[in-house]
mmCIF file of C-alpha atoms in Angstrom:
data_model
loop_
_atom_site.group_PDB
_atom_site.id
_atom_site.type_symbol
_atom_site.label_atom_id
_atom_site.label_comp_id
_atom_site.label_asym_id
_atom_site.label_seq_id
_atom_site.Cartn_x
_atom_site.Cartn_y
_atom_site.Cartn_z
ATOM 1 C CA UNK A 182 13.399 3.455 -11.602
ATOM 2 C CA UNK A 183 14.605 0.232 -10.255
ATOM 3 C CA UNK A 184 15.553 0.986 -6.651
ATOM 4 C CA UNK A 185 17.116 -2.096 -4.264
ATOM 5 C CA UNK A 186 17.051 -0.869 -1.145
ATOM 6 C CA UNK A 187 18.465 -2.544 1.911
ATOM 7 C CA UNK A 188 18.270 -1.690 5.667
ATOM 8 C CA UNK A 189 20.183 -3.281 8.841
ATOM 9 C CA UNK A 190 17.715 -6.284 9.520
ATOM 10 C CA UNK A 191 18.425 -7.892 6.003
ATOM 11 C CA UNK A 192 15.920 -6.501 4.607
ATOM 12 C CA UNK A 193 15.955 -6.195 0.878
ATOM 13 C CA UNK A 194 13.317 -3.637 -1.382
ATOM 14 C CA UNK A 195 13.111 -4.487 -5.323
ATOM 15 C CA UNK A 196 10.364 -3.868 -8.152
ATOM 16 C CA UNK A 197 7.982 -6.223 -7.862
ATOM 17 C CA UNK A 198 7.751 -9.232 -11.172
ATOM 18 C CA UNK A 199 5.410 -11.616 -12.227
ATOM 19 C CA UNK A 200 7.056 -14.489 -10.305
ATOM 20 C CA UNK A 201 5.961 -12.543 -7.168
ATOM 21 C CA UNK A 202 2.040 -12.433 -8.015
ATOM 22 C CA UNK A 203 1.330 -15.961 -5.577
ATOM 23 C CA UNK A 204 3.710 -14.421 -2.649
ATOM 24 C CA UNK A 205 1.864 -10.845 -2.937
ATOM 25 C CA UNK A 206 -1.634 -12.596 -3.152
ATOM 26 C CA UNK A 207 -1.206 -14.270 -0.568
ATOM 27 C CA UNK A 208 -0.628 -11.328 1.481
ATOM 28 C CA UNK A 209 -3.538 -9.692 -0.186
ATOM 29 C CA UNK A 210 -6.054 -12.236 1.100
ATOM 30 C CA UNK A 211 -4.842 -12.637 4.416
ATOM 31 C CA UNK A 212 -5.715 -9.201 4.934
ATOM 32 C CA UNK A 213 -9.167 -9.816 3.076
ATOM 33 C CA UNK A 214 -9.764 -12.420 5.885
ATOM 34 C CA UNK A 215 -8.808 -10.880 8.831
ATOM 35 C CA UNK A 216 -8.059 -6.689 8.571
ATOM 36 C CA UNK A 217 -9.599 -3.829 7.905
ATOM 37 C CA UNK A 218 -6.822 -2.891 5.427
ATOM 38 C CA UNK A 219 -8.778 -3.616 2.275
ATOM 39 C CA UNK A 220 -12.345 -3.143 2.533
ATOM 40 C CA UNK A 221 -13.948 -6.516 0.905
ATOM 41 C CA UNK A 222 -14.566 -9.929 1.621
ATOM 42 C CA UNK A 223 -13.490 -11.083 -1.541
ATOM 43 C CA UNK A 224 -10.998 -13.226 -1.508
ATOM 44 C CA UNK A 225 -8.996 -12.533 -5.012
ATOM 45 C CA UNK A 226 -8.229 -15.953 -7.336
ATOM 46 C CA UNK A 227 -4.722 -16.377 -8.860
ATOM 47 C CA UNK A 228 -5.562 -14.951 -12.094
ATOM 48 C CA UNK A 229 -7.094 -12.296 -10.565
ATOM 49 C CA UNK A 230 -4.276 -11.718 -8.310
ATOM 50 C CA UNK A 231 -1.847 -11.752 -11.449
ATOM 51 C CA UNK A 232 -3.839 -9.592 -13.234
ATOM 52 C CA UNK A 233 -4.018 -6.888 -10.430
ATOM 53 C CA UNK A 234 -0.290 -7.256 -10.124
ATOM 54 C CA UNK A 235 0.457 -6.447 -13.728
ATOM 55 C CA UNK A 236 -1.041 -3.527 -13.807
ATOM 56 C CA UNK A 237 1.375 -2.181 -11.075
ATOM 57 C CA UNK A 238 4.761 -3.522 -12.662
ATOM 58 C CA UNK A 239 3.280 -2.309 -16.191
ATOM 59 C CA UNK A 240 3.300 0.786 -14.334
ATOM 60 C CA UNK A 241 6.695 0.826 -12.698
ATOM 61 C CA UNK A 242 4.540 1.214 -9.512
ATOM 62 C CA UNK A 243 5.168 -2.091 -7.578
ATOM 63 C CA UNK A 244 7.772 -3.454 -4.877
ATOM 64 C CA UNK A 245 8.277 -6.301 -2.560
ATOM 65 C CA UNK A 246 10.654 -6.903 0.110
ATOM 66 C CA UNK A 247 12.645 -9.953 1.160
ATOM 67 C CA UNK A 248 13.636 -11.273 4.285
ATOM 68 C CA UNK A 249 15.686 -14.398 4.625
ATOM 69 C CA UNK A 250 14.706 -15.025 0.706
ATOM 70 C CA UNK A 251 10.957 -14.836 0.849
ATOM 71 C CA UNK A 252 8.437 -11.999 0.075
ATOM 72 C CA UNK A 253 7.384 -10.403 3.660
ATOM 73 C CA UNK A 254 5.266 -7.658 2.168
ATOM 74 C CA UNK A 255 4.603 -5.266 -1.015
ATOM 75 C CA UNK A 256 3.263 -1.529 -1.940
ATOM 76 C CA UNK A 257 2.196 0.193 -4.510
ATOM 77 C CA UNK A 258 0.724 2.913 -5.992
ATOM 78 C CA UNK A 259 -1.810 3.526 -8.413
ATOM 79 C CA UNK A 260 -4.083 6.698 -9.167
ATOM 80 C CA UNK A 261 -5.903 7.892 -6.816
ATOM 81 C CA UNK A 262 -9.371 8.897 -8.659
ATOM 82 C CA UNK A 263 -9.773 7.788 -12.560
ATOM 83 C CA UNK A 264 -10.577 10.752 -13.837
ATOM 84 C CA UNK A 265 -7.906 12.704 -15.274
ATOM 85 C CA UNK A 266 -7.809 16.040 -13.167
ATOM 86 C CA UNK A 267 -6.467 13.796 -10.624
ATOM 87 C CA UNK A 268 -3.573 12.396 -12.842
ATOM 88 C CA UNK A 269 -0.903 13.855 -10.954
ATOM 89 C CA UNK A 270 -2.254 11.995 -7.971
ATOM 90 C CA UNK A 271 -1.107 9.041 -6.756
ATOM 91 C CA UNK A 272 -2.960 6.569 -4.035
ATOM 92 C CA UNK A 273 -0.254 4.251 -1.785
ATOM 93 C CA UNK A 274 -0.906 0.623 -0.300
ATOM 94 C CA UNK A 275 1.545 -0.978 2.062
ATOM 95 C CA UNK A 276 1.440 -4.407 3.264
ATOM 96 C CA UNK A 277 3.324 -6.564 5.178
ATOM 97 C CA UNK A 278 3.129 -10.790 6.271
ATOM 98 C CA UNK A 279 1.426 -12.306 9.031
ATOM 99 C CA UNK A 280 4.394 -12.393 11.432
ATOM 100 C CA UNK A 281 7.130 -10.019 9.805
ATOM 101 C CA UNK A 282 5.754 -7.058 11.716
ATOM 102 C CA UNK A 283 7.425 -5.090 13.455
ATOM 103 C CA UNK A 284 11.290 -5.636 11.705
ATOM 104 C CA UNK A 285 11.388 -2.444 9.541
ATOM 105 C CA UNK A 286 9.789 -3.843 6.351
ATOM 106 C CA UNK A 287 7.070 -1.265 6.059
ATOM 107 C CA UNK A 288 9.361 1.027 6.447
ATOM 108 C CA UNK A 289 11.728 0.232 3.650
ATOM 109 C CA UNK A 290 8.406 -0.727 1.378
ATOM 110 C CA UNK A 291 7.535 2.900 2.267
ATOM 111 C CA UNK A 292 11.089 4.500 1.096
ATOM 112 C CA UNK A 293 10.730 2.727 -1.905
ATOM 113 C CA UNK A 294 7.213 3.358 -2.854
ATOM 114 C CA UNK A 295 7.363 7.295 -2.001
ATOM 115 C CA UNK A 296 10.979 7.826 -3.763
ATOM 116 C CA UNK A 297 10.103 5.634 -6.909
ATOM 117 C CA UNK A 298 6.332 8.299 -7.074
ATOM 118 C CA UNK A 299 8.556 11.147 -6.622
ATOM 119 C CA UNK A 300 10.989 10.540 -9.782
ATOM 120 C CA UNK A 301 8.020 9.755 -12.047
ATOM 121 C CA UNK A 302 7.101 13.216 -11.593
ATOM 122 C CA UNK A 303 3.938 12.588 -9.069
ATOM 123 C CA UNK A 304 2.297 15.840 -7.102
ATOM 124 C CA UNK A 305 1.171 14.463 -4.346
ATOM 125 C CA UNK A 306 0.368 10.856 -2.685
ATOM 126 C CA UNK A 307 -2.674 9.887 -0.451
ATOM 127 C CA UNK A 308 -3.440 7.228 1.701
ATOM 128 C CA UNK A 309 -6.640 5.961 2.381
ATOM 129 C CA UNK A 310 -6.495 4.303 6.056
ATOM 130 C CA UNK A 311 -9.328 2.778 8.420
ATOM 131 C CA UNK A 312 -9.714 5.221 10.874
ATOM 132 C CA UNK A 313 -8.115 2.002 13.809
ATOM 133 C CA UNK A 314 -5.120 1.075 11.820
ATOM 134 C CA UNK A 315 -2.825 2.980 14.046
ATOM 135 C CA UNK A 316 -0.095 0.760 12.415
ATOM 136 C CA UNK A 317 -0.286 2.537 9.438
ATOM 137 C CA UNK A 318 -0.947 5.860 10.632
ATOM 138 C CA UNK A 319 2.456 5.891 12.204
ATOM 139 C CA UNK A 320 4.198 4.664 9.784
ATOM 140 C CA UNK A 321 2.746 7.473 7.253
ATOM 141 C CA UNK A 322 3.381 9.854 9.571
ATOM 142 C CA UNK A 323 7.223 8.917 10.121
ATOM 143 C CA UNK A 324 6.932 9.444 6.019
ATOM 144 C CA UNK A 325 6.213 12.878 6.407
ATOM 145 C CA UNK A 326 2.203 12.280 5.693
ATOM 146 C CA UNK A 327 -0.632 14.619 7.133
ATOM 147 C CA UNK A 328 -3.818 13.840 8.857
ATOM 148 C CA UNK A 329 -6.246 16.115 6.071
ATOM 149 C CA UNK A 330 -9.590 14.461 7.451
ATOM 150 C CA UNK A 331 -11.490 11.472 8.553
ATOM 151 C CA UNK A 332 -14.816 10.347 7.155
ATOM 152 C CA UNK A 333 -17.048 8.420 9.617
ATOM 153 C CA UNK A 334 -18.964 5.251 8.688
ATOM 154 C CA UNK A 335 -18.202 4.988 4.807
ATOM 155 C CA UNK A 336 -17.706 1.542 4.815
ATOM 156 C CA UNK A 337 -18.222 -1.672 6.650
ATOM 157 C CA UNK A 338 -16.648 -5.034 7.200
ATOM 158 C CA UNK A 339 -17.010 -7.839 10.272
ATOM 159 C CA UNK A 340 -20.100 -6.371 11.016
ATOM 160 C CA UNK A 341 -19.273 -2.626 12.467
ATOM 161 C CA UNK A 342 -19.124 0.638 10.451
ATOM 162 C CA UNK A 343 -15.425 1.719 9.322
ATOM 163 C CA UNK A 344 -14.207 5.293 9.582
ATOM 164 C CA UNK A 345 -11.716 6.506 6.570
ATOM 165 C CA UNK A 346 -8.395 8.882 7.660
ATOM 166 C CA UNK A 347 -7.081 10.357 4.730
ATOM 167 C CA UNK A 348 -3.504 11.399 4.628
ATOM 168 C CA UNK A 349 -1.381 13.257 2.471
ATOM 169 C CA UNK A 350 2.477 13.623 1.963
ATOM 170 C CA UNK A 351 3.751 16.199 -1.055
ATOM 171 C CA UNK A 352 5.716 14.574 -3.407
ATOM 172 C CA UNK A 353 6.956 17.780 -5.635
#
């Protein structure tokens, strides 16, 4: 699938490609620094970050959007557990620039992500949300996505225990 999708605000939705991997990483570790949204303090290096993004557009699995010619965010999906019984599965990530909140790009990442998942024959898509990021939560459950539980204290970051909402939006 290579969807373009375009909303009111200028805002334009294509597969991710390599020449993206800097813009997305940078995105990546800003929310390593200073979110919950990925649960490490690892800062990822460029090859690392290339590497990771490879993966995705090996896949057929990753987008960007542009605003005003620059990357302001990415998803993608990947599986949700490794182990094949789960292979119908799919796990969603959503992220948007420092400062381009807020103008519909999550939103269009989102229309991309779940319609591109639903032609390559996926069952069902999950995200994985800290249990604060009422952000997100909204915007999955605009998407159609469920609240199917929340798992206190499985992780930690910044010093405080994190809680985990799962959601879950049927694909097929």
């Amino acid at each position: 699938m290579n969807p373009i999708y375009e909303n009111s605000g200028a805002v334009t939705v294509r597969p991710a490609q390599l020449k993206d991997a800097e813009a997305v990483l940078a995105i990546r570790n800003h929310a390593i620094e200073h979110s919950t949204a990925l649960w490490t303090t690892t800062l990822q290096s460029p090859a690392e970050g290339a590497a990771w993004l490879a993966v995705h557009l090996d896949r057929g699995s990753a987008f960007v959007a542009e605003k005003a010619g620059e990357v302001a965010g990415f998803a993608v999906y990947e599986p949700w557990r490794p182990k094949d019984g789960y292979r119908h599965t799919v796990g969603n990530s959503v992220y948007v620039r420092e400062g381009a909140h807020g103008l519909g790009i999550g939103s269009a990442l989102m229309t991309a992500l779940v319609a591109s998942a639903r032609q390559a024959g996926h069952h069902v898509m999950i995200a994985d949300i800290e249990a604060r990021n009422t952000a997100s939560i909204r915007l999955h459950e605009r998407f159609g996505f469920r609240h199917v539980g929340t798992v206190p204290e499985v992780g930690t970051k910044f010093g405080r225990w994190l809680d985990l909402t799962i959601m879950r939006l049927p694909l097929a």
